[in-house]
mmCIF file of C-alpha atoms in Angstrom:
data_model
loop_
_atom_site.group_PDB
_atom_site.id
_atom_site.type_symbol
_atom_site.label_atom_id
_atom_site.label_comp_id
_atom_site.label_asym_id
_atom_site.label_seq_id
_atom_site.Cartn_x
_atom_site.Cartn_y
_atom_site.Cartn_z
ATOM 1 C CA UNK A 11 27.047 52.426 9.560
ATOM 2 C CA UNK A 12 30.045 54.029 11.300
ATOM 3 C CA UNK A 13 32.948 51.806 11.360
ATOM 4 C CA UNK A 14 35.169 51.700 15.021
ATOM 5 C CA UNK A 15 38.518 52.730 13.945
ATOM 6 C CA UNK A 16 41.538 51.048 16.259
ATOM 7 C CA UNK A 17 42.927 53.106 18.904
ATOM 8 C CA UNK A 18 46.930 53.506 17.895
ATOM 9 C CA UNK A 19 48.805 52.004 20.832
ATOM 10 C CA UNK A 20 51.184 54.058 22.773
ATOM 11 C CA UNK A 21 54.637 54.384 22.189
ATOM 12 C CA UNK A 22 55.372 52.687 25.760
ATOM 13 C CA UNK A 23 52.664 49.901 24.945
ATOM 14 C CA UNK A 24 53.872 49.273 21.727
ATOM 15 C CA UNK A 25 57.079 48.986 22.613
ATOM 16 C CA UNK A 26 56.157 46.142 25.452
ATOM 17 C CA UNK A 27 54.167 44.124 23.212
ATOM 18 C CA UNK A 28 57.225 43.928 20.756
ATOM 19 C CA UNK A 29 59.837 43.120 23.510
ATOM 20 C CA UNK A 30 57.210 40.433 24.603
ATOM 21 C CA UNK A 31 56.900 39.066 21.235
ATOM 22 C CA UNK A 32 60.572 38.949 20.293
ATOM 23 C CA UNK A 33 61.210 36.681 24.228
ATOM 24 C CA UNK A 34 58.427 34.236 22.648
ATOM 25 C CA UNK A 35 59.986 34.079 19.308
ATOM 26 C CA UNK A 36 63.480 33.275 21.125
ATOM 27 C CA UNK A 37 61.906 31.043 23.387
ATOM 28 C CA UNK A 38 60.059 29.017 20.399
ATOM 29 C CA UNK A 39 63.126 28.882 18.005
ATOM 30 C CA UNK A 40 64.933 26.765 21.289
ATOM 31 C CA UNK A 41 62.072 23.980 19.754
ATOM 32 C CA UNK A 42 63.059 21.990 16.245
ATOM 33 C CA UNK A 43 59.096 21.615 15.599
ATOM 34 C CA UNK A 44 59.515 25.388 15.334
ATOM 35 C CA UNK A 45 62.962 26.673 14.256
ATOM 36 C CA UNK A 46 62.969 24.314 10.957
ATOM 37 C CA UNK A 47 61.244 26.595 8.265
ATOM 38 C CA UNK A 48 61.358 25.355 4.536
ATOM 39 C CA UNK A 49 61.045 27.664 1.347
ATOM 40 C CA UNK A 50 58.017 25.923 0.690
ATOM 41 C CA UNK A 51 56.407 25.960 3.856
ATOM 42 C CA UNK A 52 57.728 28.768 5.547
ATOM 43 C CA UNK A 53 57.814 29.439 9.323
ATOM 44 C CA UNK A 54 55.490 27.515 11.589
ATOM 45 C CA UNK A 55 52.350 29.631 12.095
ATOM 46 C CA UNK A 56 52.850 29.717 15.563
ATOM 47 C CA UNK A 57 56.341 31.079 15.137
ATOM 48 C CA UNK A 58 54.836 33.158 12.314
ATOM 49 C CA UNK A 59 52.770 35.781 14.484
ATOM 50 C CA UNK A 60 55.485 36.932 16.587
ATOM 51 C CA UNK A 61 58.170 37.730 13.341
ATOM 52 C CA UNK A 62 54.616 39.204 11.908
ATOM 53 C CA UNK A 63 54.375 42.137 15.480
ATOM 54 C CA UNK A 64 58.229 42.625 14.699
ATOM 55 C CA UNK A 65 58.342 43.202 11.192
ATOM 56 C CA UNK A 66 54.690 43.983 9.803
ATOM 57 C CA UNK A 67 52.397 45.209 12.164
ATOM 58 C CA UNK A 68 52.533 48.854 13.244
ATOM 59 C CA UNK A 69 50.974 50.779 16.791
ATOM 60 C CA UNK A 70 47.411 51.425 14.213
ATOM 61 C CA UNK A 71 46.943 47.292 14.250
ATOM 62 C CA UNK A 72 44.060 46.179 16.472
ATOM 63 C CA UNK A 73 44.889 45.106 19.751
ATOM 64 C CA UNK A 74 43.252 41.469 18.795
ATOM 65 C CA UNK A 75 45.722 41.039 16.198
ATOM 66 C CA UNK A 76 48.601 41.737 18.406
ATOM 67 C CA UNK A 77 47.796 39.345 21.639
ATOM 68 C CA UNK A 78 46.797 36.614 19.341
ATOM 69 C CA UNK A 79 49.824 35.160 18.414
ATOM 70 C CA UNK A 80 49.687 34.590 22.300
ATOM 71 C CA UNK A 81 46.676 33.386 22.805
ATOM 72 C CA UNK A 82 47.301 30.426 19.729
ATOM 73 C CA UNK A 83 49.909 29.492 21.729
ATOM 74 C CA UNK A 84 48.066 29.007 24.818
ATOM 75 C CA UNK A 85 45.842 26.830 23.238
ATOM 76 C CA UNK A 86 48.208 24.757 21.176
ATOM 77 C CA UNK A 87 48.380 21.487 22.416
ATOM 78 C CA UNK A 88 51.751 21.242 20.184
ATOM 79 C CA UNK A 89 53.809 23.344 22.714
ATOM 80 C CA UNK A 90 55.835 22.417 25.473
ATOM 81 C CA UNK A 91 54.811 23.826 29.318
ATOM 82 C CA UNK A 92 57.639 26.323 29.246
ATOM 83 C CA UNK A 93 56.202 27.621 25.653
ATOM 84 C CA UNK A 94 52.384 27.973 27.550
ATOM 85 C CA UNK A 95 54.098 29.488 30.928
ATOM 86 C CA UNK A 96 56.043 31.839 28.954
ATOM 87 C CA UNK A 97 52.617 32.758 26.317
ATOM 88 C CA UNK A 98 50.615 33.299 29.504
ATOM 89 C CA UNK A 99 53.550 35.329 31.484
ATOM 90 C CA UNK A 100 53.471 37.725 28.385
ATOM 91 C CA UNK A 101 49.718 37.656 28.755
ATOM 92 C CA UNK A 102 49.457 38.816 31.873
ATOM 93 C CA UNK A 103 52.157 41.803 31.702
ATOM 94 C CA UNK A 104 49.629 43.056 28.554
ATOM 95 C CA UNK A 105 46.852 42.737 30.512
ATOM 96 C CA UNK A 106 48.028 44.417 33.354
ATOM 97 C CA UNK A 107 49.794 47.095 31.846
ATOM 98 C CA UNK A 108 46.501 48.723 30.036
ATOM 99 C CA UNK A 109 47.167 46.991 26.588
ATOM 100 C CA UNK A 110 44.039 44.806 26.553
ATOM 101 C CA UNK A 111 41.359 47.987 26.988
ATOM 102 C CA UNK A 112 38.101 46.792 25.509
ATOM 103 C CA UNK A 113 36.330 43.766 26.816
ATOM 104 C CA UNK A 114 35.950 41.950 23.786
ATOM 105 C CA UNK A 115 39.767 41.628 23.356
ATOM 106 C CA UNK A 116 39.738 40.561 27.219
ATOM 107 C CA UNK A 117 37.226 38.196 27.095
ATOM 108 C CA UNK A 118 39.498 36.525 24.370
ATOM 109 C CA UNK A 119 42.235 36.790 26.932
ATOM 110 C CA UNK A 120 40.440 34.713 29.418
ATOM 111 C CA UNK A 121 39.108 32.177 26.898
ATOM 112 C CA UNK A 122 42.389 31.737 25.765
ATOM 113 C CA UNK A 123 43.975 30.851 29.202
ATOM 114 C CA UNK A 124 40.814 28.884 30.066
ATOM 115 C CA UNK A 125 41.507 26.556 27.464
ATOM 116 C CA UNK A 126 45.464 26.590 27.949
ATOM 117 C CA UNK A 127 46.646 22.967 26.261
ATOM 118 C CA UNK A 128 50.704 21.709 25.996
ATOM 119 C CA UNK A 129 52.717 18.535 26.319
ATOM 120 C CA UNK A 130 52.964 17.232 29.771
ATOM 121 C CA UNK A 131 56.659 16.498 30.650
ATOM 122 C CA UNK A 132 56.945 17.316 34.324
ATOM 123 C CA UNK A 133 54.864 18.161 36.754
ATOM 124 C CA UNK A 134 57.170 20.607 38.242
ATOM 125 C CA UNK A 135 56.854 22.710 34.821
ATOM 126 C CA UNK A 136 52.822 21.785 34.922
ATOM 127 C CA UNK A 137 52.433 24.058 38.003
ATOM 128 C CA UNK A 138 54.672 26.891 36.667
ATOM 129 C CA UNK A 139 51.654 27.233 33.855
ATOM 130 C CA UNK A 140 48.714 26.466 36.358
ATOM 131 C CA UNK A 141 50.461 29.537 38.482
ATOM 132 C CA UNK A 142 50.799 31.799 34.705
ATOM 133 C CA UNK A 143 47.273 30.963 34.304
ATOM 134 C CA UNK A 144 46.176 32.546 37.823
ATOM 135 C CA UNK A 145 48.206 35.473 36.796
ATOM 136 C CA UNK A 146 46.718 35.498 33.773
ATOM 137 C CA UNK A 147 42.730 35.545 35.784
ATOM 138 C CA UNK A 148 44.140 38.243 38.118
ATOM 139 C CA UNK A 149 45.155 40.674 35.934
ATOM 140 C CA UNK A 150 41.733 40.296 33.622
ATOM 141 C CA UNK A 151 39.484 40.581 36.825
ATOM 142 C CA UNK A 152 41.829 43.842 38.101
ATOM 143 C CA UNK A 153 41.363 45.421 34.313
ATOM 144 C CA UNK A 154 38.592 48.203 33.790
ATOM 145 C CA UNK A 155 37.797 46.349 30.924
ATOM 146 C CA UNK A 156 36.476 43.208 33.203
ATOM 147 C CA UNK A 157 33.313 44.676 33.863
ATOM 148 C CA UNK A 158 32.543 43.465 30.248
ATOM 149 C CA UNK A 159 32.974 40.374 30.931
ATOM 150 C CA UNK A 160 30.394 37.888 30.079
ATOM 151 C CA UNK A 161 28.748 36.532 33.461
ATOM 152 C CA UNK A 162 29.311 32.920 32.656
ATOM 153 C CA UNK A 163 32.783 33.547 31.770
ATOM 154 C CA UNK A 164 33.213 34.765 35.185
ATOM 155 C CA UNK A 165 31.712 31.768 37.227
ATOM 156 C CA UNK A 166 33.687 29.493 34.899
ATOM 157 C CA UNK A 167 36.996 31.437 35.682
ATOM 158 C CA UNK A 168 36.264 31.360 39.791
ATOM 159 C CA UNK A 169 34.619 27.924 39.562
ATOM 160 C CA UNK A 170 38.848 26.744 37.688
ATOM 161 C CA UNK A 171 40.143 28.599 40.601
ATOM 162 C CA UNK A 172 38.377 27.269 43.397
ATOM 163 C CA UNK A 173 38.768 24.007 41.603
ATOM 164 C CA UNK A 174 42.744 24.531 41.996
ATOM 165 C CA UNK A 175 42.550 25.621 45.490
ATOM 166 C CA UNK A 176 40.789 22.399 47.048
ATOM 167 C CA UNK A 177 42.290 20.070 44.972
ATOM 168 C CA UNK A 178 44.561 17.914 47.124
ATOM 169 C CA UNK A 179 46.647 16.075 44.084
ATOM 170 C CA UNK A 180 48.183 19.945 43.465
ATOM 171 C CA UNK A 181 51.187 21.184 45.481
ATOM 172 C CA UNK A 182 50.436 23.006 49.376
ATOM 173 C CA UNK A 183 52.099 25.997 47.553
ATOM 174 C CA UNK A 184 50.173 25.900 44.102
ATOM 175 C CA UNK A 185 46.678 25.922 46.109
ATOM 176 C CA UNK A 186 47.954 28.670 48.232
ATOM 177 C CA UNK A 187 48.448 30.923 44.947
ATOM 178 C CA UNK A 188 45.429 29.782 43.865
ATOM 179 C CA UNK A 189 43.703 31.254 47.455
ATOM 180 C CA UNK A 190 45.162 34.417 47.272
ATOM 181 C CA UNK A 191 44.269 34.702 43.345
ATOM 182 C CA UNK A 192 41.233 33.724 44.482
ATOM 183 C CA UNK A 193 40.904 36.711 47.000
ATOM 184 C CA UNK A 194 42.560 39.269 44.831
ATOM 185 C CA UNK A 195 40.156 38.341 42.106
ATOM 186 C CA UNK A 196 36.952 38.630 44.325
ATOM 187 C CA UNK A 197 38.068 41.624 45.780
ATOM 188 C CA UNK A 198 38.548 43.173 42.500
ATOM 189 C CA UNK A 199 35.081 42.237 41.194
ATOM 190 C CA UNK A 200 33.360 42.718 44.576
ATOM 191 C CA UNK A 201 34.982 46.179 44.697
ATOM 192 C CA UNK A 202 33.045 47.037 41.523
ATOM 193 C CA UNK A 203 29.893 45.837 43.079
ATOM 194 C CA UNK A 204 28.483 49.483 42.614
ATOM 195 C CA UNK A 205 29.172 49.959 39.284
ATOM 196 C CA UNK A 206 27.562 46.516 38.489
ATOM 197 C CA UNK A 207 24.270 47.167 40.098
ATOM 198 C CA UNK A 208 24.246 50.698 38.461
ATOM 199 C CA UNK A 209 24.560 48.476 35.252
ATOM 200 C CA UNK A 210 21.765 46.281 36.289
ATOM 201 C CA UNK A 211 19.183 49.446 36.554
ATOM 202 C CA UNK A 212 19.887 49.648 40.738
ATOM 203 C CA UNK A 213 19.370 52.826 41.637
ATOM 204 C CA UNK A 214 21.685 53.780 44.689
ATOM 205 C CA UNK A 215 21.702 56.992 46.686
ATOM 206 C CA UNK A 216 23.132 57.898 50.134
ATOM 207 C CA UNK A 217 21.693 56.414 53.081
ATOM 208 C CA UNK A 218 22.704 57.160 56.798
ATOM 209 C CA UNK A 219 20.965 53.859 58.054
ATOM 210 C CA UNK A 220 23.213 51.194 55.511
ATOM 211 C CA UNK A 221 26.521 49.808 56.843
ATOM 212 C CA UNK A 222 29.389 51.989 55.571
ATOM 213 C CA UNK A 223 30.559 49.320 53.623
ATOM 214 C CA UNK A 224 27.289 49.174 51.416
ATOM 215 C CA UNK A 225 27.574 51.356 48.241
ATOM 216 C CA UNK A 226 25.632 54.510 48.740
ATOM 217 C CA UNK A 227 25.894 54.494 52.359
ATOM 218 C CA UNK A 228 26.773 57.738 54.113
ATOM 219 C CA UNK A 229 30.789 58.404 54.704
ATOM 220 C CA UNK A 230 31.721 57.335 58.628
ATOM 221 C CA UNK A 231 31.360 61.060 59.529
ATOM 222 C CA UNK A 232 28.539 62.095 58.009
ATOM 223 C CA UNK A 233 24.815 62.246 59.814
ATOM 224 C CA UNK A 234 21.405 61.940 58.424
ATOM 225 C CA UNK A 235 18.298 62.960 60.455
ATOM 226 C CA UNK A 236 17.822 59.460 61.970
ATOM 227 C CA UNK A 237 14.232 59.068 60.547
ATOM 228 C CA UNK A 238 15.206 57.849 56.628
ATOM 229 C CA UNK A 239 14.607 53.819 55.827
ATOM 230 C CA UNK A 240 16.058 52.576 53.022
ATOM 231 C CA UNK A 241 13.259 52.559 50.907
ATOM 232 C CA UNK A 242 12.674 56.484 51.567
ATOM 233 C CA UNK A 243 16.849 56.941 51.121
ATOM 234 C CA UNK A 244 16.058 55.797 47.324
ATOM 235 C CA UNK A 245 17.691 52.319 48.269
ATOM 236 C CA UNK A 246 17.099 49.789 45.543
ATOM 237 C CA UNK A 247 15.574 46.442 47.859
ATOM 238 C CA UNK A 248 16.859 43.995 45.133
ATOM 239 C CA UNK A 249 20.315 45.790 45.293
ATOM 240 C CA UNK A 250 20.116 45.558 49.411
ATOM 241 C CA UNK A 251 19.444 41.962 48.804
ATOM 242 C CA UNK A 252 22.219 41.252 46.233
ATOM 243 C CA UNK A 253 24.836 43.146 49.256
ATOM 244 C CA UNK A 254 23.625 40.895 52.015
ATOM 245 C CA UNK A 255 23.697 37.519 50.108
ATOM 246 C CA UNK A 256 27.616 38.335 49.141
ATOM 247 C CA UNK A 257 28.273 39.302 52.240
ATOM 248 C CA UNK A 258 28.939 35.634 53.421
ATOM 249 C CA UNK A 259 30.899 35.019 50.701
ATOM 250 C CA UNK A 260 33.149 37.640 51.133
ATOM 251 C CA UNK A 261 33.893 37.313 54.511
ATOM 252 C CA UNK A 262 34.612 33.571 54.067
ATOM 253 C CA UNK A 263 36.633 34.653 51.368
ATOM 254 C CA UNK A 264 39.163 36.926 53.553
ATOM 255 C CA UNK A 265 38.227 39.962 51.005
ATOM 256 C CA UNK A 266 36.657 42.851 51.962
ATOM 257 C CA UNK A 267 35.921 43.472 56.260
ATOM 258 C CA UNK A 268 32.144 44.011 55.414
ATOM 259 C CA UNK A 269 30.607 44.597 59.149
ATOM 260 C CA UNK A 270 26.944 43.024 60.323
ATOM 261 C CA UNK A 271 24.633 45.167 59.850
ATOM 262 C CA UNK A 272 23.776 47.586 62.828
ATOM 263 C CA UNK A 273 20.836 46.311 65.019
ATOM 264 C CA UNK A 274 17.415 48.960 63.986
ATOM 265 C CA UNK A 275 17.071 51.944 66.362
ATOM 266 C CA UNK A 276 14.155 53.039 68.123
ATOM 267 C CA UNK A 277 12.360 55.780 66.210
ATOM 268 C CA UNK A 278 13.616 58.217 68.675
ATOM 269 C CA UNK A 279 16.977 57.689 67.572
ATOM 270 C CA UNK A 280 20.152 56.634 70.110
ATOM 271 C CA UNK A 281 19.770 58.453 73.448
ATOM 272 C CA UNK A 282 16.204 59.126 72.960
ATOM 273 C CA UNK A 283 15.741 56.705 76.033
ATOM 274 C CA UNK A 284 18.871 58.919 78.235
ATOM 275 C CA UNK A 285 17.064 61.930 77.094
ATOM 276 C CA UNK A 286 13.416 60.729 78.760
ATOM 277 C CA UNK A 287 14.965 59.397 81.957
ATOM 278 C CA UNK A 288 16.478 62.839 82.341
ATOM 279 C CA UNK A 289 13.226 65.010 81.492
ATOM 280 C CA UNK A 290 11.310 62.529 84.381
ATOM 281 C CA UNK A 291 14.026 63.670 86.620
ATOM 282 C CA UNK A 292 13.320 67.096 86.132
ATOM 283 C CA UNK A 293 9.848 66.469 86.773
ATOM 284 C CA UNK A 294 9.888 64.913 89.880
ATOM 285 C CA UNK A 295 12.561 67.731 90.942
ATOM 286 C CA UNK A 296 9.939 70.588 90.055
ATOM 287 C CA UNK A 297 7.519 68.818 91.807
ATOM 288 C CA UNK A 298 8.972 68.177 94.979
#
């Protein structure tokens, strides 16, 4: 059995998870439970994975052993809000700047934020992390990794955000970040729709009689012969299907400007009926 040897980072990549580790260590050393270390006990373990990136680990280390000093963090209920804001803010930037590349490492990414714990002090400060969580949920569902992601994963993290967004106890401005996460997430997976159903076994060819906006529709432009269905354009029914019942919940989600679908033509194709009335004309001037 072949073992999967880790990618070495980049020099740029490696660089930003190391600035990004020494601002947590900073931050955490601000806290007595975590700048007191003892000869016997040593620095705090949470403490302890951020001197480990700076003086240890090298650009060969797995990616997983790198973001989880983060993630532990995250789900510490030991640290303060600004600790958690500040774990997730790093999270993000990694995410987002192509550290986090396989989905494994992302789905522990998402986990992590899902199950973000810290003291509550201020409520102010509690919706600084709620927002570095919805950074956190962007920047996983805009990855190329995210199409990895597990599917119940996904429903949990849009079910948290839609939670946010109609919850009336949070702040007019938190739910408003929540909407547009919200919409930046959907649009990311939605836009990805084609890749999914390719995934699924969805077989999807180019079709002049499918709304533009329908993956493996013909390019505004382009012209079939009029006289293809979808079935005989190699159209997968079930993927037709899986288009139509998003398209509602798109649209409601201000995403993507998917357009009704075009009423069917007559089998003679637009103008067939201009072209008869003209051909009678010529008749009836032939035979008078």
């Amino acid at each position: 059995m072949q073992v999967e040897m880790p990618q070495r980072l980049a020099a740029e990549k490696w660089s930003l998870v190391r600035q990004e580790a020494l601002a947590m260590a900073t931050i955490m050393r601000q806290n007595a439970r975590f700048s007191g270390a003892s000869k016997v006990v040593g620095e705090h373990r949470l403490l302890r994975g951020f001197t480990d990136i700076r003086r240890l680990f090298t650009p060969d280390e797995p990616v997983i052993n790198l973001i989880r000093p983060f993630i532990d963090v995250v789900k510490s209920a030991d640290t303060t809000g600004h600790e958690s804001a500040a774990a997730l803010a790093s999270l993000a930037i990694i995410v987002d700047r192509g550290v986090v590349s396989s989905g494994r490492d992302l789905r522990e990414v998402v986990e992590g934020a899902l199950g973000t714990q810290f003291q509550n002090t201020d409520s102010a400060v509690d919706d600084i992390v709620v927002c570095r969580m919805l950074e956190v949920f962007v920047a996983a569902f805009q990855s190329p990794a995210s199409k990895e992601l597990d599917g119940d994963l996904v429903v949990e993290t849009v079910r948290l955000v839609m939670k946010a967004r109609l919850e009336p106890r949070l702040s007019d401005a938190l739910r408003v970040n929540a909407e547009i996460s919200l919409s930046r997430m959907l649009s990311s997976m939605f836009g990805r729709l084609a890749s999914m159903l390719e995934e699924e076994e969805f077989t999807l060819h180019r079709s002049p009689s499918l709304p533009p906006s329908f993956p493996g529709a013909l390019p505004e432009g382009e012209a079939g012969d009029g006289n293809e269905s979808d079935e005989e354009a190699g159209v997968s029914k079930k993927a037709f299907t899986e288009w139509e019942s998003h398209q509602d919940l798109v649209l409601h989600a201000g995403v993507l400007p998917l357009p009704p679908l075009p009423p069917a033509s007559s089998p003679g194709g637009p103008g067939a009926e201009e072209k008869e009335g003209v051909s009678e004309e010529e008749e009836g001037g032939e035979g008078g």
